[in-house]
XYZ file of C-alpha atoms in Angstrom:
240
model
C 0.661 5.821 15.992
C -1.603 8.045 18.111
C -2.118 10.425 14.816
C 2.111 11.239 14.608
C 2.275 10.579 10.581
C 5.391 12.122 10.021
C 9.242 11.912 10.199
C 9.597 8.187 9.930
C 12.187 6.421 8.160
C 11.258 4.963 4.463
C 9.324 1.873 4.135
C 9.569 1.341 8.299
C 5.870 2.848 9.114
C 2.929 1.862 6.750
C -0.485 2.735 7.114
C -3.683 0.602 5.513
C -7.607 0.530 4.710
C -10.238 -0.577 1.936
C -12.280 1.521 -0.464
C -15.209 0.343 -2.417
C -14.884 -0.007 -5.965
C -18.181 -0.646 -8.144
C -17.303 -3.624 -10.959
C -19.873 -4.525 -13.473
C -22.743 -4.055 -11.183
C -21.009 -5.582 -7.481
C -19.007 -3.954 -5.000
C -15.245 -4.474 -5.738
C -12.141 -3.242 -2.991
C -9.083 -2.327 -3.330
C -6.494 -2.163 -0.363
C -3.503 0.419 -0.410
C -0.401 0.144 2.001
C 0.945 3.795 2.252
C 4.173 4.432 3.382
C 4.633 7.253 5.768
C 7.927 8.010 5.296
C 7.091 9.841 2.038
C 3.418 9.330 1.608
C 3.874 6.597 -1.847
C 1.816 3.441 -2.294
C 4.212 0.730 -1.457
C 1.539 -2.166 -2.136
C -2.004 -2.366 -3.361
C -4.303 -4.820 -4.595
C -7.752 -5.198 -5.926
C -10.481 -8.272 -5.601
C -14.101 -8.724 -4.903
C -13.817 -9.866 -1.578
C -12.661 -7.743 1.409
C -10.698 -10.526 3.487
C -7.007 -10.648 4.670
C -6.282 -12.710 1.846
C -7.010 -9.430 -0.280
C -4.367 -7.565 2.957
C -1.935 -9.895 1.691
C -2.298 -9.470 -2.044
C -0.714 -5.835 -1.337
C 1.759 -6.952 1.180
C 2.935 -9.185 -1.406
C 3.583 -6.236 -4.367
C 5.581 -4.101 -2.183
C 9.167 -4.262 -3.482
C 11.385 -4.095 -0.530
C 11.668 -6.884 2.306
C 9.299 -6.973 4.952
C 11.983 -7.193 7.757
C 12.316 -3.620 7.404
C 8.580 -3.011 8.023
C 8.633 -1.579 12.178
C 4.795 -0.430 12.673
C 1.536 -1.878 10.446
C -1.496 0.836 11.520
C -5.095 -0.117 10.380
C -8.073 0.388 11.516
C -10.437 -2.535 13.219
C -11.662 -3.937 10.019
C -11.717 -7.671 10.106
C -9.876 -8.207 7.014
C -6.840 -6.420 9.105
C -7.754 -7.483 12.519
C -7.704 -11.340 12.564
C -5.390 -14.577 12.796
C -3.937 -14.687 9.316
C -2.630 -11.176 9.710
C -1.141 -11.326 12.702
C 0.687 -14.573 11.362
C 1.954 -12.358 8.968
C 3.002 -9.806 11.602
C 4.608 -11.895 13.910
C 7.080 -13.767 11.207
C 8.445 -10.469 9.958
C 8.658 -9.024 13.434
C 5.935 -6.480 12.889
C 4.755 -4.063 15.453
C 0.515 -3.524 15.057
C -0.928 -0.224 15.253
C -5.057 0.148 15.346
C -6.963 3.065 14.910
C -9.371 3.689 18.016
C -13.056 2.519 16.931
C -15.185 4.388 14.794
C -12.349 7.412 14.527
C -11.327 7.680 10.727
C -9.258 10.501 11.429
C -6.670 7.906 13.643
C -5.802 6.731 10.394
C -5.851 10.146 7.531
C -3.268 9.607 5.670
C -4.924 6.271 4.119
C -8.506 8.062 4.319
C -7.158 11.022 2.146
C -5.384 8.601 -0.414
C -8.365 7.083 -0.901
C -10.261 9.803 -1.752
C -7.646 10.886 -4.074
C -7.735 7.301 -5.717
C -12.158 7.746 -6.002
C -11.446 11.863 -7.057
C -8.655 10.995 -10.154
C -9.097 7.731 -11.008
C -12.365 5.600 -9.844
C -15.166 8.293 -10.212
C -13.147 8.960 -14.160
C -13.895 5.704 -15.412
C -16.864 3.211 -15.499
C -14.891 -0.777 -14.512
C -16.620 -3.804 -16.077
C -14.050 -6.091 -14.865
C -11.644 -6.684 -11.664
C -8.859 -6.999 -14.539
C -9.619 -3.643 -15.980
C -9.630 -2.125 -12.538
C -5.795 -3.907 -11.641
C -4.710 -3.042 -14.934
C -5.835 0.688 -14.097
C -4.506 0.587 -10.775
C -1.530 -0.557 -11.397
C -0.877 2.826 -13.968
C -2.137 4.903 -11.438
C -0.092 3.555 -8.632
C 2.994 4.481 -11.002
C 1.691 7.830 -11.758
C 1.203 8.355 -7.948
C 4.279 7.597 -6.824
C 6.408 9.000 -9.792
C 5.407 12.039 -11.056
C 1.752 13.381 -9.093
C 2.948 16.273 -7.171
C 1.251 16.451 -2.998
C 1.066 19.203 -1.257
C 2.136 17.596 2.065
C 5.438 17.104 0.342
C 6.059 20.443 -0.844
C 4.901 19.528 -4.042
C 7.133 17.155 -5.074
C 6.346 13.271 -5.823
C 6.986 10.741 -3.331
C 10.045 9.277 -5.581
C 11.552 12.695 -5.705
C 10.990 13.243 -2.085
C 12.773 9.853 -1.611
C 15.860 10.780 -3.524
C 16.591 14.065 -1.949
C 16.503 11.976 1.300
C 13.929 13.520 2.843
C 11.024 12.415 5.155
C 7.357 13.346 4.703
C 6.698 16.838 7.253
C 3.248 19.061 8.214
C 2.201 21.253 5.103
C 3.254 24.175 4.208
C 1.299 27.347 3.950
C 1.777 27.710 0.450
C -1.178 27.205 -1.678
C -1.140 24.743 -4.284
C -1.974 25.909 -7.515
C -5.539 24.493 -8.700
C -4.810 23.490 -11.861
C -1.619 21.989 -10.820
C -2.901 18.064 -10.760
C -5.449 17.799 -13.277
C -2.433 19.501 -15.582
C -0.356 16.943 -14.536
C -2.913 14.136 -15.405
C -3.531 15.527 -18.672
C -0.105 15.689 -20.217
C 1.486 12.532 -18.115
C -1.774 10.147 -17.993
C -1.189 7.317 -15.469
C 0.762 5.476 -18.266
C 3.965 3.647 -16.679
C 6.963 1.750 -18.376
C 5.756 -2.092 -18.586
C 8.389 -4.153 -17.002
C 9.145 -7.441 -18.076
C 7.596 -10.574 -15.909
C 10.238 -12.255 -14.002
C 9.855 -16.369 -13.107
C 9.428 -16.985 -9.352
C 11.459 -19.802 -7.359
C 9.113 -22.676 -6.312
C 11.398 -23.754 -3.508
C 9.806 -22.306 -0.030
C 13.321 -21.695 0.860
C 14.111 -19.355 -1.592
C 10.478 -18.157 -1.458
C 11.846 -16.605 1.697
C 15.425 -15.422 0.353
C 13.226 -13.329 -2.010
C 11.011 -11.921 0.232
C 14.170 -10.879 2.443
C 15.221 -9.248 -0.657
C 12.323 -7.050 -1.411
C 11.607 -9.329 -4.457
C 8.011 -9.306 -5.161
C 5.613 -12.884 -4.406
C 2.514 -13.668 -5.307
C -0.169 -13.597 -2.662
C -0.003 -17.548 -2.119
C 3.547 -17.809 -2.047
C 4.017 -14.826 0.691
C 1.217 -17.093 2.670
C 3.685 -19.958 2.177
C 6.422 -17.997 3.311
C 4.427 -17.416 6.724
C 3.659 -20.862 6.904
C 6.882 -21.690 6.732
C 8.501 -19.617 9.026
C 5.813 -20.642 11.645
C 6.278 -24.457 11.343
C 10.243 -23.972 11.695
C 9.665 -21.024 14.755
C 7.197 -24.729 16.299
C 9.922 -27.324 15.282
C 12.954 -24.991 17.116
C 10.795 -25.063 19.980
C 10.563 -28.487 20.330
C 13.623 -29.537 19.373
C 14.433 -26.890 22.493
């Protein structure tokens, strides 16, 4: 990405890292996939091990396919960096982006979401499970993307950005009033509409219609979807 964050399309540039979470006395992480386009949190997920199986927990929650996905940036973390991921990558025709080493500020956007996650969320609330700290993420994700106005969008939420067709651009000069969030947590909370669970297919086949659809997988059916793909991609080629 070479630091250029702004004026992609939606959902075609998105942007990744880990933050520590503490959990009943051990280290927890939770990994956010922001999209550019409009700065929103198009997939997260939470667990007590930072591998890529914990990479491809968020991939699997974002609810859009992953054929229109164009760039994947990260930084050189191992749990981005390594076979599994790249699997992923190459199935959906990804393009990989990686942060140059030790240089946080290659990847910002994630870096400041994070800390915005820690400053309004993690550092509010003391987690003595992994479920209490989904369950909480998951509210907060909502909130995020719904109704928490950002300042690098003019002060409008990434869903309202998205429906006046816009793409995410520099900030302005105009202050932000400081009251403005912590109003907007007190009266709104991170409460979000529950939506009813929907059954998943088990056939592999249609484990891949839905994830051309933007249907949401679990984590071990999206790694069944990659295997998949890459054992038809090997039997094409030698039926070649």
């Amino acid at each position: 990405l070479d630091r250029e964050f702004d004026g992609y399309e939606p959902r075609t540039h998105l942007a990744s890292d880990l933050t520590y979470v503490r959990v009943g006395g051990k280290w927890a992480y939770v990994c956010l996939l922001i999209d550019l386009a409009n700065r929103s949190i198009a997939g997260h997920s939470a667990d007590t091990s930072r591998t890529a199986d914990l990479v491809m927990a968020a991939f699997a929650t974002l609810d859009f396919p992953l054929t229109e996905v164009e760039v994947f940036h990260t930084d050189r973390g191992s749990e981005f960096d390594n076979a599994k991921i790249d699997k992923l990558l190459d199935v959906f025709d990804i393009r990989r982006s990686l942060s140059r080493k030790g240089n946080p500020y290659d990847n910002a956007v994630v870096e400041s979401t994070n800390r915005l996650l820690k400053k309004e969320l993690i550092y509010r609330n003391r987690y003595t499970s992994l479920e209490q700290l989904r369950s909480d993420l998951n509210d907060y994700v909502w909130w995020f993307n719904n109704q928490r106005l950002h300042s690098t969008l003019e002060y409008r939420s990434p869903k309202e950005l998205t429906e006046q067709g816009s793409s995410s651009k520099k900030p302005s000069n105009t202050l932000l009033p400081i009251h403005a969030v912590h109003e907007h947590v007190r009266v709104f909370g991170f409460q979000r509409p529950r939506a009813p669970l929907v059954d998943l297919p088990v056939d592999p086949f249609e484990l891949v219609a839905q994830c051309l659809r933007g249907h949401a997988v679990s984590p071990q059916q999206l790694a069944d979807v990659v295997d998949l793909a890459g054992a038809h991609a090997r039997q094409v080629h030698v039926d070649q």
